[in-house]
Coordinates of C-alpha atoms in Angstrom, one line a residue:
M1 CA -21.8 -50.6 4.4
S2 CA -18.3 -50.4 5.1
M3 CA -16.0 -47.3 4.5
D4 CA -12.6 -47.0 4.6
P5 CA -11.0 -45.5 7.7
E6 CA -10.4 -42.1 6.0
R7 CA -14.2 -41.7 5.0
E8 CA -15.4 -43.0 8.3
E9 CA -13.3 -40.6 10.3
F10 CA -14.6 -37.9 8.0
W11 CA -18.2 -38.6 8.6
Q12 CA -17.8 -39.1 12.4
T13 CA -16.1 -35.7 12.6
I14 CA -19.0 -33.9 10.7
A15 CA -22.0 -35.9 11.4
R16 CA -23.5 -33.2 13.9
S17 CA -21.8 -30.2 12.5
T18 CA -23.3 -27.0 10.6
I19 CA -22.8 -26.6 6.9
K20 CA -20.2 -24.0 7.7
E21 CA -18.5 -26.8 9.8
R22 CA -19.0 -29.2 7.1
C23 CA -17.4 -26.9 4.4
K24 CA -14.6 -26.2 6.7
A25 CA -13.9 -29.8 7.3
I26 CA -13.4 -30.4 3.6
F27 CA -10.9 -27.4 3.1
N28 CA -7.6 -28.4 1.6
Q29 CA -8.6 -32.1 1.8
E30 CA -8.3 -34.5 -1.2
L31 CA -11.6 -36.3 -0.2
L32 CA -14.4 -35.4 -2.8
S33 CA -12.0 -32.7 -4.4
D34 CA -12.4 -32.3 -8.2
V35 CA -9.9 -29.7 -8.9
K36 CA -6.1 -28.9 -7.8
F37 CA -4.4 -25.4 -7.8
A38 CA -0.8 -25.5 -8.7
V39 CA 1.0 -22.6 -7.2
C40 CA 4.6 -21.5 -6.4
R41 CA 6.0 -22.1 -3.0
E42 CA 7.2 -19.1 -0.9
G43 CA 10.5 -17.8 -2.4
G44 CA 9.6 -19.4 -5.7
S45 CA 11.2 -22.7 -5.1
G46 CA 9.1 -25.3 -7.1
S47 CA 5.4 -25.7 -7.0
K48 CA 2.9 -26.9 -4.6
T49 CA -0.9 -28.0 -5.2
I50 CA -3.9 -27.4 -3.1
P51 CA -7.1 -29.6 -3.7
A52 CA -10.4 -27.9 -4.0
H53 CA -14.1 -28.4 -4.8
K54 CA -15.5 -26.7 -7.8
F55 CA -19.1 -26.3 -6.4
V56 CA -17.9 -24.5 -3.2
L57 CA -15.7 -22.1 -5.1
A58 CA -18.3 -21.6 -7.8
I59 CA -21.0 -20.6 -5.2
S60 CA -18.7 -18.1 -3.7
S61 CA -17.1 -16.3 -6.8
S62 CA -18.4 -15.5 -10.1
V63 CA -14.9 -15.7 -11.3
F64 CA -14.6 -19.4 -10.3
F65 CA -18.2 -20.1 -11.6
A66 CA -17.1 -18.8 -15.0
M67 CA -13.8 -20.8 -14.5
F68 CA -15.5 -24.1 -13.8
Y69 CA -19.0 -24.0 -15.2
G70 CA -18.7 -21.5 -18.2
E71 CA -18.2 -22.1 -21.9
M72 CA -14.4 -22.0 -21.6
A73 CA -14.2 -24.2 -18.3
E74 CA -11.0 -25.0 -17.0
G75 CA -9.7 -28.7 -16.4
D76 CA -9.1 -30.5 -13.2
C77 CA -5.6 -28.8 -12.6
V78 CA -5.4 -25.0 -12.7
K79 CA -2.0 -23.1 -12.7
I80 CA -1.9 -19.9 -10.8
P81 CA 1.3 -18.2 -11.4
D82 CA 0.8 -14.8 -10.1
C83 CA 0.7 -15.6 -6.3
E84 CA 2.3 -17.7 -3.7
Y85 CA 0.9 -20.9 -2.1
E86 CA 0.2 -19.3 1.4
S87 CA -1.6 -16.6 0.1
L88 CA -4.0 -18.5 -2.3
L89 CA -4.4 -21.0 0.8
E90 CA -5.9 -18.1 2.8
V91 CA -8.2 -17.2 0.0
L92 CA -9.3 -20.7 -0.1
R93 CA -9.8 -21.0 3.6
F94 CA -12.1 -17.7 3.6
I95 CA -14.3 -19.3 0.8
Y96 CA -14.5 -22.5 3.0
S97 CA -14.8 -21.0 6.3
D98 CA -15.3 -17.1 6.3
E99 CA -12.0 -17.2 8.2
A100 CA -8.4 -16.1 7.0
N101 CA -5.0 -15.8 8.7
F102 CA -3.3 -12.3 7.8
N103 CA 0.2 -11.4 8.5
P104 CA 2.3 -8.5 7.0
G105 CA 3.9 -10.9 4.5
N106 CA 0.7 -12.3 2.9
V107 CA -2.1 -9.6 3.4
M108 CA -1.2 -7.6 0.2
E109 CA -1.3 -10.6 -2.1
V110 CA -4.5 -11.9 -0.4
L111 CA -6.2 -8.5 -1.1
Y112 CA -4.9 -8.8 -4.8
L113 CA -6.5 -12.3 -5.1
A114 CA -9.6 -11.1 -3.4
K115 CA -9.9 -8.4 -6.1
K116 CA -9.0 -10.9 -8.8
Y117 CA -11.6 -13.5 -7.8
M118 CA -14.4 -10.9 -6.8
L119 CA -14.5 -11.7 -3.2
P120 CA -15.4 -8.1 -1.6
T121 CA -16.0 -9.4 1.8
L122 CA -12.4 -10.8 2.0
A123 CA -11.1 -7.5 0.4
E124 CA -12.9 -5.6 3.1
K125 CA -11.2 -8.0 5.7
C126 CA -8.0 -7.2 4.3
S127 CA -8.4 -3.5 4.5
V128 CA -9.5 -3.7 8.1
Y129 CA -6.2 -5.6 9.1
L130 CA -4.2 -2.9 7.2
K131 CA -5.8 -0.1 8.9
E132 CA -5.3 -1.6 12.3
N133 CA -1.6 -2.7 11.4
L134 CA -0.2 -0.2 9.3
D135 CA 2.6 2.1 10.6
A136 CA 4.9 4.8 9.2
S137 CA 7.5 2.3 8.6
S138 CA 5.3 0.2 6.3
V139 CA 2.9 2.6 4.6
F140 CA 5.0 3.3 1.5
H141 CA 5.4 -0.5 0.9
V142 CA 1.5 -0.7 0.9
L143 CA 0.4 2.7 -0.7
P144 CA 1.3 2.1 -4.2
Q145 CA -0.4 -1.4 -4.4
V146 CA -3.6 0.1 -2.5
E147 CA -3.9 2.6 -5.5
K148 CA -3.9 0.1 -8.0
Y149 CA -6.7 -1.8 -6.1
E150 CA -8.8 1.2 -5.9
E151 CA -9.4 0.6 -2.1
K152 CA -10.5 4.5 -1.4
D153 CA -11.0 4.1 2.3
L154 CA -7.7 2.3 2.7
L155 CA -5.8 4.8 0.2
D156 CA -7.2 7.7 2.3
H157 CA -5.9 5.9 5.7
C158 CA -2.5 5.6 4.0
W159 CA -2.3 9.2 3.1
K160 CA -3.6 10.4 6.5
L161 CA -0.8 8.3 8.1
N162 CA 1.7 9.9 5.7
E163 CA 0.4 13.3 6.7
N164 CA 0.5 12.7 10.7
E165 CA 4.0 10.7 10.6
T166 CA 5.8 12.0 7.7
V167 CA 9.3 12.1 9.4
E168 CA 9.2 8.5 10.1
A169 CA 7.6 7.5 6.7
V170 CA 10.2 9.4 4.5
K171 CA 13.0 7.4 6.7
S172 CA 11.5 4.1 5.8
D173 CA 13.0 1.7 3.3
G174 CA 9.7 1.8 1.3
F175 CA 10.0 5.4 0.7
V176 CA 13.1 5.4 -1.6
A177 CA 11.3 2.7 -3.7
I178 CA 8.1 4.6 -4.5
E179 CA 7.2 5.7 -8.0
R180 CA 7.7 9.4 -8.9
S181 CA 4.0 10.0 -9.2
V182 CA 3.6 9.1 -5.4
L183 CA 6.5 11.5 -4.6
E184 CA 4.7 14.2 -6.7
E185 CA 1.4 13.7 -4.6
L186 CA 3.4 13.8 -1.3
V187 CA 5.3 16.9 -2.0
E188 CA 2.0 18.7 -3.3
R189 CA 0.0 18.1 -0.1
D190 CA -0.7 21.0 2.2
S191 CA -0.6 19.0 5.4
L192 CA 2.6 17.3 6.2
N193 CA 4.2 16.9 9.6
I194 CA 7.8 17.7 8.8
K195 CA 9.9 20.6 8.5
E196 CA 10.5 21.6 4.9
V197 CA 14.3 21.2 5.0
E198 CA 13.8 17.5 6.1
L199 CA 11.5 17.0 3.3
F200 CA 13.8 18.3 0.9
K201 CA 16.5 15.9 2.3
A202 CA 14.2 13.0 1.8
V203 CA 13.4 14.0 -1.8
D204 CA 17.2 14.4 -2.6
C205 CA 17.8 11.0 -1.2
W206 CA 15.0 9.6 -3.3
A207 CA 16.6 11.2 -6.2
G208 CA 20.0 9.8 -5.3
M209 CA 18.5 6.3 -5.2
E210 CA 17.1 6.7 -8.6
C211 CA 20.5 7.8 -10.2
E212 CA 22.0 4.7 -8.6
K213 CA 19.2 2.4 -10.1
Q214 CA 19.8 3.9 -13.5
G215 CA 23.5 3.9 -13.4
L216 CA 23.7 7.8 -13.5
K217 CA 26.0 10.2 -11.7
A218 CA 24.1 11.7 -8.7
E219 CA 24.7 15.2 -9.5
G220 CA 22.5 18.2 -9.3
S221 CA 21.4 18.5 -13.1
V222 CA 20.7 14.8 -13.2
K223 CA 18.6 14.7 -10.0
R224 CA 16.6 17.7 -11.2
R225 CA 15.9 15.8 -14.3
I226 CA 14.9 12.6 -12.5
L227 CA 12.8 14.7 -10.0
G228 CA 10.9 16.5 -12.7
E229 CA 9.3 20.1 -12.3
R230 CA 6.4 19.0 -10.3
I231 CA 8.4 17.7 -7.4
V232 CA 11.1 20.4 -7.5
K233 CA 8.4 23.2 -7.4
G234 CA 6.3 21.3 -4.8
I235 CA 9.3 22.0 -2.2
R236 CA 8.4 25.1 -0.5
F237 CA 11.9 26.6 -0.2
P238 CA 10.8 30.0 1.0
V239 CA 9.5 28.8 4.3
M240 CA 12.9 27.3 5.2
E241 CA 15.1 28.8 7.5
Q242 CA 17.9 30.7 5.7
K243 CA 20.6 28.7 7.5
G244 CA 18.8 25.3 6.5
F245 CA 18.7 26.5 2.9
A246 CA 22.2 27.5 2.7
G247 CA 23.6 24.4 4.6
V248 CA 21.6 21.7 2.8
V249 CA 20.0 22.9 -0.4
L250 CA 22.6 25.0 -2.1
D251 CA 25.2 22.3 -2.0
C252 CA 22.8 19.9 -3.8
G253 CA 22.7 21.8 -7.0
I254 CA 19.1 20.9 -7.9
L255 CA 18.1 24.5 -8.1
T256 CA 18.9 26.6 -11.0
H257 CA 21.2 29.5 -10.8
K258 CA 18.2 31.9 -11.1
E259 CA 16.0 30.2 -8.7
T260 CA 18.8 30.1 -6.0
C261 CA 19.4 34.0 -6.4
D262 CA 15.7 34.6 -6.3
L263 CA 15.5 32.6 -3.0
V264 CA 18.6 34.6 -1.5
K265 CA 17.0 37.9 -2.4
Y266 CA 13.5 36.7 -0.9
F267 CA 15.4 35.5 2.3
N268 CA 17.1 39.1 2.4
S269 CA 13.6 40.9 1.8
V270 CA 14.6 42.6 -1.4
P271 CA 11.6 44.3 -2.9
N272 CA 9.9 42.9 -5.9
T273 CA 11.5 39.4 -5.9
S274 CA 9.5 37.1 -8.0
L275 CA 9.5 33.3 -6.9
D276 CA 8.2 30.1 -8.6
F277 CA 7.8 28.3 -5.3
S278 CA 5.0 28.4 -2.7
I279 CA 5.6 30.7 0.2
E280 CA 2.9 29.2 2.5
S281 CA 3.9 26.8 5.4
R282 CA 2.4 23.5 5.5
K283 CA -0.2 22.7 8.0
D284 CA 0.6 20.4 10.6
P285 CA -2.1 17.7 10.8
L286 CA -1.7 16.8 14.5
V287 CA -2.2 20.2 16.3
R288 CA -5.4 21.5 17.5
R289 CA -6.3 24.7 19.1
V290 CA -8.7 26.0 21.5
S291 CA -11.4 28.4 20.1
R292 CA -12.1 31.6 21.9
F293 CA -15.3 30.0 23.0
S294 CA -13.1 27.4 25.1
S295 CA -14.3 24.5 22.6
V296 CA -11.7 22.3 21.2
V297 CA -11.8 22.4 17.3
E298 CA -9.5 21.2 14.5
G299 CA -6.8 23.7 14.0
W300 CA -3.3 24.1 12.2
T301 CA 0.2 25.3 12.9
H302 CA 2.9 26.0 10.7
S303 CA 5.9 23.6 10.2
S304 CA 9.0 25.1 8.5

């Protein structure tokens, strides 16, 4: 029996291979395919199709099983509007071969698709890649999405990175783009590796960017409203050096007149001064101390 050259080459290639190698050989191939995915190109310039095989997808994902063999089965062309071509290609590569090529530009979307199509092993591989490659400059880009995907171990890793490298993290481009809820959680943490006055500067910068986004004048009362009480009360003004407080905080106008007066009294040791701010310094998560028994244990130091 004669075959066309394409099929003959295909059979020669996989004749002695394992089932994994045979599946890998038909990845992104028109041969034997019975479905196509229409996906946006990178940058949104038009669409591109990926050929696939319903059976291979269905035995890998319950979502694909329902999509192709359920009561509401899809047709032979499936439009995927919520991802880019390169990301879906890596998801399908994993299904066909247990392999995927991650990079900073696709890993979050691959993680999203792994969650969407119920591929927990792929989601775990994404998490491992992120843990190994995240740094302070990128953590705030990733953290909000990780919270949505409920990846607890990865979320804990992100916050530990924020605690250990706070100075670098709040200087990153991603910091000024975070939601207020993320900033609330940051300023309420007991362990941060940053001086309190520098944390305030970062918070003030975030508020200024929010004013710009909303077309508002970046003045103290407006910033106060945008920040909300949780964030303002989360800043530990009493642990700042008086010079830093006077030189940085006062001119911003975020504090009320009463708050400012109370803090000035506190700095000057006026008796019976009441404060609405914590007087406890944050703990530095990177510092260890040696116990009196000469064993190394986790310890803390104060950072003002």
